[in-house]
Backbone as JSON, one array per atom type, in Angstrom:
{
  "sequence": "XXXXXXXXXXXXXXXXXXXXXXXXXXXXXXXXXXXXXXXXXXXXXXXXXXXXXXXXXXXXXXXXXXXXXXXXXXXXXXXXXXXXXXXXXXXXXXXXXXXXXXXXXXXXXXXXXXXXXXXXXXXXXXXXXXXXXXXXXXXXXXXXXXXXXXXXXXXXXXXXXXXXXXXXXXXXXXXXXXXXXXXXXXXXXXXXXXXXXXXXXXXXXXXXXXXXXXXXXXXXXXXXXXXXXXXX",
  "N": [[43.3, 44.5, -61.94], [43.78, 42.34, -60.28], [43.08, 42.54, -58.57], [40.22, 41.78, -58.92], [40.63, 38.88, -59.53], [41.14, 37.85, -56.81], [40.17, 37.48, -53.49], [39.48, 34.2, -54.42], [36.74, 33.36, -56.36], [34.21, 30.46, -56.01], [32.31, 28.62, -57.62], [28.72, 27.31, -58.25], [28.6, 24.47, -59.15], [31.57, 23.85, -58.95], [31.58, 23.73, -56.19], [29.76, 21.54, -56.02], [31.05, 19.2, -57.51], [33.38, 19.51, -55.6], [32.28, 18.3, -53.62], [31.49, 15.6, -54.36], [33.98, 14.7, -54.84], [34.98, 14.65, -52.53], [33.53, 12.59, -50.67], [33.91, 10.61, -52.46], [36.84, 10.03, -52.13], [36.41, 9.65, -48.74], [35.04, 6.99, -49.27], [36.62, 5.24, -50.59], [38.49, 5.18, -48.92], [37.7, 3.52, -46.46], [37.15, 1.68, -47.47], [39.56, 0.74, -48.3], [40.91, 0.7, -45.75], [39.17, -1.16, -44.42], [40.38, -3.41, -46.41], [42.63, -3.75, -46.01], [42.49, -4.48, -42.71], [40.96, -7.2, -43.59], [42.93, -8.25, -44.73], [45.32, -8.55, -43.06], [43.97, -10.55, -41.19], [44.35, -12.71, -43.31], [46.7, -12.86, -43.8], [47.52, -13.38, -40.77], [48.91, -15.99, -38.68], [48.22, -19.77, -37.83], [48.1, -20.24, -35.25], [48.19, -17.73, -34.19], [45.21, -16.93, -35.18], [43.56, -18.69, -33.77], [44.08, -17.87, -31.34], [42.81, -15.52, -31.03], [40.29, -16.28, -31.9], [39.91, -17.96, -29.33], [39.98, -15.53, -27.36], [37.92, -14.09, -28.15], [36.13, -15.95, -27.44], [36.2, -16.06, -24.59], [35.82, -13.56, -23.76], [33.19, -13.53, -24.62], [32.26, -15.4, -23.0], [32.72, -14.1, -20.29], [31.02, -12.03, -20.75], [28.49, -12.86, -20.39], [28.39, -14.32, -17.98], [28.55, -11.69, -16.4], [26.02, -11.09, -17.39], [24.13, -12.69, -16.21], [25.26, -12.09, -14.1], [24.02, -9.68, -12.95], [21.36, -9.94, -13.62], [20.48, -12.22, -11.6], [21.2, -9.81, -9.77], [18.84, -8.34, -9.83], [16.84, -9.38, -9.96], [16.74, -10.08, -7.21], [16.64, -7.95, -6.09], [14.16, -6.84, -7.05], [13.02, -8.54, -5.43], [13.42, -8.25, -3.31], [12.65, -5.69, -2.88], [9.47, -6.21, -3.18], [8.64, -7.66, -0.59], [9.31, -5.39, 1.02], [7.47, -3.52, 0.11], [5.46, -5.75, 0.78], [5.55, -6.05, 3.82], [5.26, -2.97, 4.39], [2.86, -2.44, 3.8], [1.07, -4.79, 5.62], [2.48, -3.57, 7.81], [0.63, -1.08, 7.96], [-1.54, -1.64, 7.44], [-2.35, -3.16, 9.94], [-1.6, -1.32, 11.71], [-4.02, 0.1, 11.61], [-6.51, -1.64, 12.13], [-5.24, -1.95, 14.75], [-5.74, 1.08, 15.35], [-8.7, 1.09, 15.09], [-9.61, -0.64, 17.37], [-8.63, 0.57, 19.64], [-10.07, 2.95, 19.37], [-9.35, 5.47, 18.2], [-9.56, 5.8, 15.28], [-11.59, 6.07, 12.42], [-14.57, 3.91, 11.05], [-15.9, 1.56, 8.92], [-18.04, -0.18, 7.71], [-19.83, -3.83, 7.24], [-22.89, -3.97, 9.2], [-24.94, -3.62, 12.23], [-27.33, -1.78, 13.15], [-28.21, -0.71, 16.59], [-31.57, 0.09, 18.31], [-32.69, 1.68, 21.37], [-35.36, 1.99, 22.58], [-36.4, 3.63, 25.54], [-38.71, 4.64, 27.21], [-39.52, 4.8, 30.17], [-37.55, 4.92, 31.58], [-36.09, 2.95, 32.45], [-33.95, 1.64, 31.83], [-30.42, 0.96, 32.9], [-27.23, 1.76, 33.46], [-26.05, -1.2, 34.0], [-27.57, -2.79, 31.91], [-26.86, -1.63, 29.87], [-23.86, -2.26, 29.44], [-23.96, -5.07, 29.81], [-25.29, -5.16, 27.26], [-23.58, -4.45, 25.52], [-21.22, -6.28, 25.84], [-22.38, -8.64, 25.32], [-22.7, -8.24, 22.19], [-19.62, -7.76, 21.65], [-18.87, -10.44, 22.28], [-20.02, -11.62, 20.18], [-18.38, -10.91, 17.99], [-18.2, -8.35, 17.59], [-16.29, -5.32, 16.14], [-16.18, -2.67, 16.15], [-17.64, -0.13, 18.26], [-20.63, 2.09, 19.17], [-22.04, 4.92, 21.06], [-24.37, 6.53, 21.37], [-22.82, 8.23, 19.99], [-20.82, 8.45, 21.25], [-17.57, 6.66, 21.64], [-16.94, 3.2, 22.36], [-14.97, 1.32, 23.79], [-11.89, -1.1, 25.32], [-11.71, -0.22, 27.48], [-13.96, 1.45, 28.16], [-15.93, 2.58, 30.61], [-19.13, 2.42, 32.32], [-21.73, 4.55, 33.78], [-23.92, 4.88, 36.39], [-25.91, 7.76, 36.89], [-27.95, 9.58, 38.31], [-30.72, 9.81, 36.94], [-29.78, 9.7, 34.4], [-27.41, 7.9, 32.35], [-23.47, 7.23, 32.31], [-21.1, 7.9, 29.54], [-18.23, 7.05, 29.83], [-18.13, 9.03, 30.95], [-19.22, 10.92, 29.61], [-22.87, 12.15, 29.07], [-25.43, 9.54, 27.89], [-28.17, 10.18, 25.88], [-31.3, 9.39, 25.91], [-33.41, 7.76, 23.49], [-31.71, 5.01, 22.78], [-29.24, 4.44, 21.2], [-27.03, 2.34, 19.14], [-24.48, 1.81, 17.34], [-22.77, -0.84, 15.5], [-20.03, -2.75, 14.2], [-19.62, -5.39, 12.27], [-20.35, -9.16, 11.66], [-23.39, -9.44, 10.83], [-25.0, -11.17, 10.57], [-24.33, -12.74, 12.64], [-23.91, -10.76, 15.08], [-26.64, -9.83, 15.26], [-28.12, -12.56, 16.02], [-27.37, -12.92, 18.88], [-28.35, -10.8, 20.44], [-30.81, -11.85, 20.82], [-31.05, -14.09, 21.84], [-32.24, -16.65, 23.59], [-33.27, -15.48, 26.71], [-31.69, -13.28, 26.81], [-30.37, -9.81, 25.78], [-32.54, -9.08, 24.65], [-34.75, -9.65, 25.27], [-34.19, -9.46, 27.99], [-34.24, -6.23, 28.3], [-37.06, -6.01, 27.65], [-37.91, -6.94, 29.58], [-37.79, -4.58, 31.33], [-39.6, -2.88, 30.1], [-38.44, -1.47, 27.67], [-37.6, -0.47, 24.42], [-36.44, -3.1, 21.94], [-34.9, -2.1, 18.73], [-33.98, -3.65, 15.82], [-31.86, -2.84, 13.28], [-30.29, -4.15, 10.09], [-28.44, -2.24, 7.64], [-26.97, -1.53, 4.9], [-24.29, -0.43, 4.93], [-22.63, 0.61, 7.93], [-21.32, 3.26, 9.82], [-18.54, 3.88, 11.87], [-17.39, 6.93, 13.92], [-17.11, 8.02, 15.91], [-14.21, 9.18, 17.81], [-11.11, 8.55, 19.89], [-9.4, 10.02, 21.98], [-5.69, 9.3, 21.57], [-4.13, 8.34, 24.37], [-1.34, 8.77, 25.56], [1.8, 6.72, 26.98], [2.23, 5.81, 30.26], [4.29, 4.92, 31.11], [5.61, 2.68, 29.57], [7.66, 2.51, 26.66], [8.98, 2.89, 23.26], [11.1, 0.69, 22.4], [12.61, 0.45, 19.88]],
  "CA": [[43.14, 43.19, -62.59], [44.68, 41.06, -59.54], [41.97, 42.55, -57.23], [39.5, 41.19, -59.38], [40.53, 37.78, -59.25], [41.21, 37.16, -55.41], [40.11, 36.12, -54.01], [39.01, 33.74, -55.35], [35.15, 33.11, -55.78], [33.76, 29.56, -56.47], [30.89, 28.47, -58.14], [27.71, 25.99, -57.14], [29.43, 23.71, -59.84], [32.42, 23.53, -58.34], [31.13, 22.98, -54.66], [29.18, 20.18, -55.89], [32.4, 18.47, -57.81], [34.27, 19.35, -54.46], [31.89, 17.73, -52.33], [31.69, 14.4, -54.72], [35.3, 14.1, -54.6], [35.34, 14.24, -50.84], [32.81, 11.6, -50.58], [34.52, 9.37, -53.0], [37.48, 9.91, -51.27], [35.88, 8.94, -47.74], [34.2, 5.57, -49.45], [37.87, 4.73, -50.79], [39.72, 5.26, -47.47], [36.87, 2.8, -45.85], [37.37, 0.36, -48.06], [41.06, 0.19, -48.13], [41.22, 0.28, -43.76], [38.42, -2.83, -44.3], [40.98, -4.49, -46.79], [43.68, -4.1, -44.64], [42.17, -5.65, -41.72], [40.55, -8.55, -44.2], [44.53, -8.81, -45.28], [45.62, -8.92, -41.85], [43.71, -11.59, -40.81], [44.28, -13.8, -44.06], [48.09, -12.97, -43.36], [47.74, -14.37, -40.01], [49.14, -17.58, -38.77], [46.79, -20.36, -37.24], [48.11, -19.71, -33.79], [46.94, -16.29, -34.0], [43.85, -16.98, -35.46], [43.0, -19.75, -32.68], [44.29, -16.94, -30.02], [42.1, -14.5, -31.78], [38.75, -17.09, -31.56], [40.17, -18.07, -27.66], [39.71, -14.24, -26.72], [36.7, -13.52, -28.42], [35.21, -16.84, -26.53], [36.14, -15.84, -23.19], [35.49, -12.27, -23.68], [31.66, -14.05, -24.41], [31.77, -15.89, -21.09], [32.76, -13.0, -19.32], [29.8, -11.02, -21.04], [27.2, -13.94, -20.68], [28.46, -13.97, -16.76], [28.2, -10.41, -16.05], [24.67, -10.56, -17.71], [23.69, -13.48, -15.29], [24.72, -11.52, -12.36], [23.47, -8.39, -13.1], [20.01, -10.35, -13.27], [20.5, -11.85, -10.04], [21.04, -8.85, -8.79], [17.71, -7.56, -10.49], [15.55, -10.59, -9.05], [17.17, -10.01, -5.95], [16.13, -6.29, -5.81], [12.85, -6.65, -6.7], [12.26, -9.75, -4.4], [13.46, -7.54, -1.9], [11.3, -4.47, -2.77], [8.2, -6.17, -3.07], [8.47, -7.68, 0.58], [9.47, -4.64, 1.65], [6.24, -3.01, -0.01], [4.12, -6.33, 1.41], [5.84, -5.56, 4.96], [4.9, -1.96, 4.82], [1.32, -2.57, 3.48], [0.73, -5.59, 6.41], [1.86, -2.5, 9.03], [-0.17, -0.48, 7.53], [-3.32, -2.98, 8.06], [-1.91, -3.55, 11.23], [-1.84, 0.13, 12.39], [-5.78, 0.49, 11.26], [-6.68, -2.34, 13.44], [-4.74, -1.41, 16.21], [-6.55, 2.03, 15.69], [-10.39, 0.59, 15.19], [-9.59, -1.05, 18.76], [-8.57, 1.81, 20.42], [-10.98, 4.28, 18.85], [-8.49, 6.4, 17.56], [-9.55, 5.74, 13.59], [-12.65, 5.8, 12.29], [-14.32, 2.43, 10.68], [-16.75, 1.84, 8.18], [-18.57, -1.94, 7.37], [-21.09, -4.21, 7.68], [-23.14, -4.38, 10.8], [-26.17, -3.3, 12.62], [-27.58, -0.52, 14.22], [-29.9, -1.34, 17.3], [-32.19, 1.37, 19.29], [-32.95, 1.19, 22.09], [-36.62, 3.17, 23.23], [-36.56, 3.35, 27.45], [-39.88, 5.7, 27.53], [-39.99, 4.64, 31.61], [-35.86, 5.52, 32.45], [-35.66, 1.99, 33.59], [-32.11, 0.94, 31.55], [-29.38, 1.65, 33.33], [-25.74, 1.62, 32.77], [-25.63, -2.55, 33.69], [-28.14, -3.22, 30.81], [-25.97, -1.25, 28.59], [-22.63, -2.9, 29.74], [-24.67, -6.03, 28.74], [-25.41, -5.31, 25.62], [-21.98, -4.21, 24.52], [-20.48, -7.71, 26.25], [-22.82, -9.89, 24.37], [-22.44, -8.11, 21.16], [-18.45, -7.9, 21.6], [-18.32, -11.61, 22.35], [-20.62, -12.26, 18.98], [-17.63, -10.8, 17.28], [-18.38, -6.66, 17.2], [-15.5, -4.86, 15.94], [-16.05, -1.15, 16.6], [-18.71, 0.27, 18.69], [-20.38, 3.68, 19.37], [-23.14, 4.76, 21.62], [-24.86, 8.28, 20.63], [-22.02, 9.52, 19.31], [-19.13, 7.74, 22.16], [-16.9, 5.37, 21.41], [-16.96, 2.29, 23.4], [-13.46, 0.34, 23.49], [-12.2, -2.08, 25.99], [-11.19, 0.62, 28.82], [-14.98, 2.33, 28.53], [-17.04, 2.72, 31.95], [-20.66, 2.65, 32.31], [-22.18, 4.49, 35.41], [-25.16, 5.29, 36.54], [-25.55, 9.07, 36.98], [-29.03, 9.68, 38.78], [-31.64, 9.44, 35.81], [-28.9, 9.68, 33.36], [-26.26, 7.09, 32.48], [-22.92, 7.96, 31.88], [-20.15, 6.54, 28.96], [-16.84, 7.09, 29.91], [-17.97, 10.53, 31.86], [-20.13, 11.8, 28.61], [-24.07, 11.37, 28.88], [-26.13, 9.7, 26.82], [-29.49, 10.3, 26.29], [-32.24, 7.51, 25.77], [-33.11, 6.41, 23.06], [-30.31, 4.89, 22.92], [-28.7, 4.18, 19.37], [-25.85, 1.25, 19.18], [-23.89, 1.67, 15.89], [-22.11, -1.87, 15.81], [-19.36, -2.89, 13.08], [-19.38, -6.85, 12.68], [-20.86, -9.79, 11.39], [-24.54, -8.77, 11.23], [-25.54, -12.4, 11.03], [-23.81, -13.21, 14.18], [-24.56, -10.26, 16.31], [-27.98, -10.14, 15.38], [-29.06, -13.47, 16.72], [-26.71, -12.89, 19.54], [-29.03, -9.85, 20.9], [-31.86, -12.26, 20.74], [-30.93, -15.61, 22.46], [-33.01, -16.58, 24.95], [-32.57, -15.02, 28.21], [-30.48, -12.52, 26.41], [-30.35, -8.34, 25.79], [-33.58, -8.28, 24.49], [-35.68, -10.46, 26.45], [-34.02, -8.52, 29.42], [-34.71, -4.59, 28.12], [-38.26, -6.08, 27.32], [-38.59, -6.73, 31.31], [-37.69, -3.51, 31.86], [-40.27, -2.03, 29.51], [-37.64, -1.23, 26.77], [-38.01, -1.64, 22.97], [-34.87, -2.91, 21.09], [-35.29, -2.19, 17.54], [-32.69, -3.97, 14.98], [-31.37, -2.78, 11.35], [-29.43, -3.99, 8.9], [-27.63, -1.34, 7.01], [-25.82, -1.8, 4.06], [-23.36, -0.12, 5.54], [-22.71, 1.11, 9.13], [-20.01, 3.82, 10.03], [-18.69, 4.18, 13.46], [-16.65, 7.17, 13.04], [-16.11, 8.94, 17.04], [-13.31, 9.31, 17.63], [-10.85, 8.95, 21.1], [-7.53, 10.43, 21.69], [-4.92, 8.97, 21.94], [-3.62, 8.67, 25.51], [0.83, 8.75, 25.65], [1.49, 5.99, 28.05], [3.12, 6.73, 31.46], [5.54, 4.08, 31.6], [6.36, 1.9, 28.33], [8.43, 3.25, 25.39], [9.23, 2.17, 22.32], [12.28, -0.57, 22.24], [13.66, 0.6, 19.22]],
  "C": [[43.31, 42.07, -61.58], [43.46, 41.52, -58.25], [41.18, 41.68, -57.62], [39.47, 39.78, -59.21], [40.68, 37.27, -57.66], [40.68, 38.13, -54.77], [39.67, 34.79, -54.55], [37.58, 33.0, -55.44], [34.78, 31.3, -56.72], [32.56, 29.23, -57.02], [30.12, 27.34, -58.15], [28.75, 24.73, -58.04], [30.41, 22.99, -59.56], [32.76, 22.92, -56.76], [30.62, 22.27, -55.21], [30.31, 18.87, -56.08], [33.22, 18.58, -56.58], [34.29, 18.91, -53.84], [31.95, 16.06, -52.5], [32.38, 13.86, -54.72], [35.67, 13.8, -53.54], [34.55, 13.04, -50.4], [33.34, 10.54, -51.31], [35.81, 8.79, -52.59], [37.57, 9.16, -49.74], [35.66, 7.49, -48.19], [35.76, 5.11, -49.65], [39.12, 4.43, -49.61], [39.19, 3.94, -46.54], [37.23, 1.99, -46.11], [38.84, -0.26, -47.98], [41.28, -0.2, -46.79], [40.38, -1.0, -43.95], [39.51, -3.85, -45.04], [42.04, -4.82, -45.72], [43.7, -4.9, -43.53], [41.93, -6.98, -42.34], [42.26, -9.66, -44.32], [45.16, -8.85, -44.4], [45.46, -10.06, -41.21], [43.78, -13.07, -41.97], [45.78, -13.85, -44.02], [48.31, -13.72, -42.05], [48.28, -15.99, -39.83], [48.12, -18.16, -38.1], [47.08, -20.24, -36.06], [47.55, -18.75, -33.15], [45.35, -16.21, -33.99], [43.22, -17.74, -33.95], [43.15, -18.7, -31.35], [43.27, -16.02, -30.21], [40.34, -15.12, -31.33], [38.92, -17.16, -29.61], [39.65, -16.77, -27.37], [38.57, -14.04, -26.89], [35.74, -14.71, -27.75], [35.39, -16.22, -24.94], [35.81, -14.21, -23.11], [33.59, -12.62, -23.37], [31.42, -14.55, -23.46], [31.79, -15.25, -20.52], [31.56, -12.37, -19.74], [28.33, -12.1, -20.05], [27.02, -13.68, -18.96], [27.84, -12.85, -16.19], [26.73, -10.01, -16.14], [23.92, -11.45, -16.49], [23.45, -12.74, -13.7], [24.22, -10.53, -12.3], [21.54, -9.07, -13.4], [19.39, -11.15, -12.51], [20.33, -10.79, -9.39], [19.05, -8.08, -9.44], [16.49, -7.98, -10.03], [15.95, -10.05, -7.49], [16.59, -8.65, -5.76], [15.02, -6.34, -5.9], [12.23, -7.52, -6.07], [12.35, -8.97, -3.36], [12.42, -5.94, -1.37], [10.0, -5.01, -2.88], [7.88, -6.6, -1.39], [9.11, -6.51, 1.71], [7.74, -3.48, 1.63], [4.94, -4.08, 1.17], [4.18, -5.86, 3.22], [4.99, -4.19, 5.51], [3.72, -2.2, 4.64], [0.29, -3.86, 5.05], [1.2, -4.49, 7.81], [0.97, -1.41, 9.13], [-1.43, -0.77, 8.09], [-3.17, -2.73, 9.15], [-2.76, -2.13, 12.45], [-3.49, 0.73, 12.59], [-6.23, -0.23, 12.35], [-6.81, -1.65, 14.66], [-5.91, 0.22, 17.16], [-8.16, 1.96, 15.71], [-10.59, 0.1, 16.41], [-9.41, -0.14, 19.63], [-9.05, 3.31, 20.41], [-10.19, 5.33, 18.5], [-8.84, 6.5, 15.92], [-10.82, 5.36, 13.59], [-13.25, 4.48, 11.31], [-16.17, 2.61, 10.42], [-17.28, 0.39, 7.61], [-19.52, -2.25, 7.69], [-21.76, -4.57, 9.18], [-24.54, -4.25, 11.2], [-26.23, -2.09, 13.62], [-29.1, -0.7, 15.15], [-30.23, 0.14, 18.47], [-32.81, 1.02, 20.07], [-34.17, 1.97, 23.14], [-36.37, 2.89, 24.89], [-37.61, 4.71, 27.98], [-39.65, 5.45, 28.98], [-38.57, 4.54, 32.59], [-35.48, 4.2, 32.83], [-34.06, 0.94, 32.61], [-31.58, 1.72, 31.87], [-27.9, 1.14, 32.68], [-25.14, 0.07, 32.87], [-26.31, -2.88, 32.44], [-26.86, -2.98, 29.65], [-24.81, -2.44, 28.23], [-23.33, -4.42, 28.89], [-24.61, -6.7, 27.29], [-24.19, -5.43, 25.2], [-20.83, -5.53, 24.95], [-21.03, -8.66, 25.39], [-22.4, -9.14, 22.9], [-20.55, -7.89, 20.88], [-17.97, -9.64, 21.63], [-19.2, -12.44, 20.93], [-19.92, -11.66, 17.79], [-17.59, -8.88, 17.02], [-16.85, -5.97, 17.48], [-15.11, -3.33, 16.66], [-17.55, -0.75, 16.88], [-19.03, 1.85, 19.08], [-21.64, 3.73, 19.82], [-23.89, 6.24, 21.81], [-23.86, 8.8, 20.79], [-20.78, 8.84, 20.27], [-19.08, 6.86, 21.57], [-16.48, 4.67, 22.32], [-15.7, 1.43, 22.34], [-13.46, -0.34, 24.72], [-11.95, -1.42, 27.66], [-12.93, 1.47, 29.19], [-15.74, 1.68, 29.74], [-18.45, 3.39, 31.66], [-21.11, 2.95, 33.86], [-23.36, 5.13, 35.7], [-25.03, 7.04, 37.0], [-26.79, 9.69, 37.36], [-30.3, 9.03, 37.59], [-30.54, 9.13, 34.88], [-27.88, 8.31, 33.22], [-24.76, 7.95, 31.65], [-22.05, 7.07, 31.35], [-19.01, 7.16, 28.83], [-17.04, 8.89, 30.47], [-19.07, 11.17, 30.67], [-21.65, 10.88, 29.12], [-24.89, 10.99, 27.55], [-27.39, 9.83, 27.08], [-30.27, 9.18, 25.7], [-33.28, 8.6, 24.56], [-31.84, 6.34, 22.94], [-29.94, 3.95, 21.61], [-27.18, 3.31, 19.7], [-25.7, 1.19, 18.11], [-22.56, 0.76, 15.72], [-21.18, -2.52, 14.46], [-19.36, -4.85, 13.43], [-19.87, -7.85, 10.84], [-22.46, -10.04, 11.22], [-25.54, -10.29, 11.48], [-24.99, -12.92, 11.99], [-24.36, -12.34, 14.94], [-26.16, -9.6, 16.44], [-28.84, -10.93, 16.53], [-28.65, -13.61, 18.0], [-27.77, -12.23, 20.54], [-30.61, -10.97, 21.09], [-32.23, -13.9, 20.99], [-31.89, -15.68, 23.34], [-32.85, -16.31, 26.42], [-31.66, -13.95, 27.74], [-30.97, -11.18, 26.83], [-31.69, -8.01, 25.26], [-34.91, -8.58, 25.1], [-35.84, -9.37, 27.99], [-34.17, -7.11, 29.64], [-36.05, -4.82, 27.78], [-38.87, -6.48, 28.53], [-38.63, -5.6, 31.59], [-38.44, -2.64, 31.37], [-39.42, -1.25, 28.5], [-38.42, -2.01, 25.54], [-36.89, -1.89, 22.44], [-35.99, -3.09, 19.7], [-34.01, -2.01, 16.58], [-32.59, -3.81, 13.58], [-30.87, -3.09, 11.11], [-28.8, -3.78, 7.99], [-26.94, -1.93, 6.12], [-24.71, -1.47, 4.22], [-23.17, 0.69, 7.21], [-21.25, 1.81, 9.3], [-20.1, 4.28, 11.68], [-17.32, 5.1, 13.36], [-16.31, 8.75, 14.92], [-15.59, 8.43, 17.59], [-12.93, 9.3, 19.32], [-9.53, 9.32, 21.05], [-6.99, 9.77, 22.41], [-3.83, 9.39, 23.02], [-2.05, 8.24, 25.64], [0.86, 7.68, 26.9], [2.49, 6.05, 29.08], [4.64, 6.22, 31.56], [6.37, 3.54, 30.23], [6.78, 3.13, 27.43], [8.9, 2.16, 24.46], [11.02, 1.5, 22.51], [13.29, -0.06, 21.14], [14.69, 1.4, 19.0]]
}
């Protein structure tokens, strides 16, 4: 008989009534800790109270502060990361340059490409030089001469029939793939008394394009230098 009852089994009924009472319980405990405080502060004296407003104001200046500098510091960080990005992005540029001048990087823009027929062998390696002086001083960025890259260290030498650019030969015709201003070193090639006047004594044809785009894209290695080193 005493097994039977324990122990002791409940029923949904009773969990629901168990759970409503605990919940009404909870809401009643809430309410009383809220009076309490309400009755706390209407028990107060006005000293308190005024100490009570004082704290909770300067607690707000201190917040208001803290938010100020913490968004200083926020301007300040990203003023400082973006000129750190423009910095890196302006050596960046820099470095390209540096490398389009010294034929180390290849380079891709507007320009012209001029050919140069010599059916009768008679341009030699001063004509060339020539050319690549007037079209460097009419602004030409990056130059290339079947397939070499002419920078400001390249030698032009005569080499019996042959000419030679920087020790490589080229062969005639002779192809000038010029990065620039195409309306500058155009009319440059064609001054009077100029590069084409003077390969048209020699029985030369120059013949000038305009490309929508021109790529000058061989390449020189980069030579380690004997003496300087970096500073930093």
């Amino acid at each position: 008989m005493i097994s039977g009852l324990w122990p002791p089994r409940a029923t949904r009924a009773q969990l629901i009534v168990a759970a409503l009472l605990f919940v009404l319980g909870l809401g009643l405990a809430v309410q009383i800790r809220a009076a309490g405080e309400d009755g706390a502060l209407r028990g107060a004296r006005p000293e308190d109270l005024v100490r009570i407003l004082s704290d909770l104001d300067e607690r707000t200046k201190r917040l208001d502060e803290e938010r100020g500098t913490l968004e200083r510091q926020r301007t300040e960080l990203e003023s400082s990361s973006d000129q750190a990005d423009e910095a890196r992005r302006q050596n960046r540029e820099r470095e390209l340059q540096l490398g389009v001048l010294a034929g180390t990087v290849a380079a891709t823009g507007p320009g012209i490409e001029v050919r140069v027929s010599d059916p009768q062998g008679a341009v030699g390696a001063d004509r060339l030089l020539d050319a690549v002086q007037e079209l460097r001083a009419a602004g030409a960025e990056a130059l290339q001469i079947n397939g070499v890259r002419v920078v400001a260290s390249t030698s032009f030498v005569d080499d019996a029939d042959r000419v030679l650019v920087d020790g490589e030969p080229v062969e005639r015709p002779f192809r000038v793939d010029v990065i620039g201003r195409p309306q500058d070193l155009e009319p440059a090639l064609n001054i009077p008394g100029g590069v084409v006047q003077s390969l048209d004594k020699e029985g030369a044809t120059v013949t000038v394009n305009r490309p929508d785009e021109v790529t000058v894209d061989a390449l020189r290695s980069a030579e380690p230098p004997d003496y300087a080193r970096s500073s930093s």
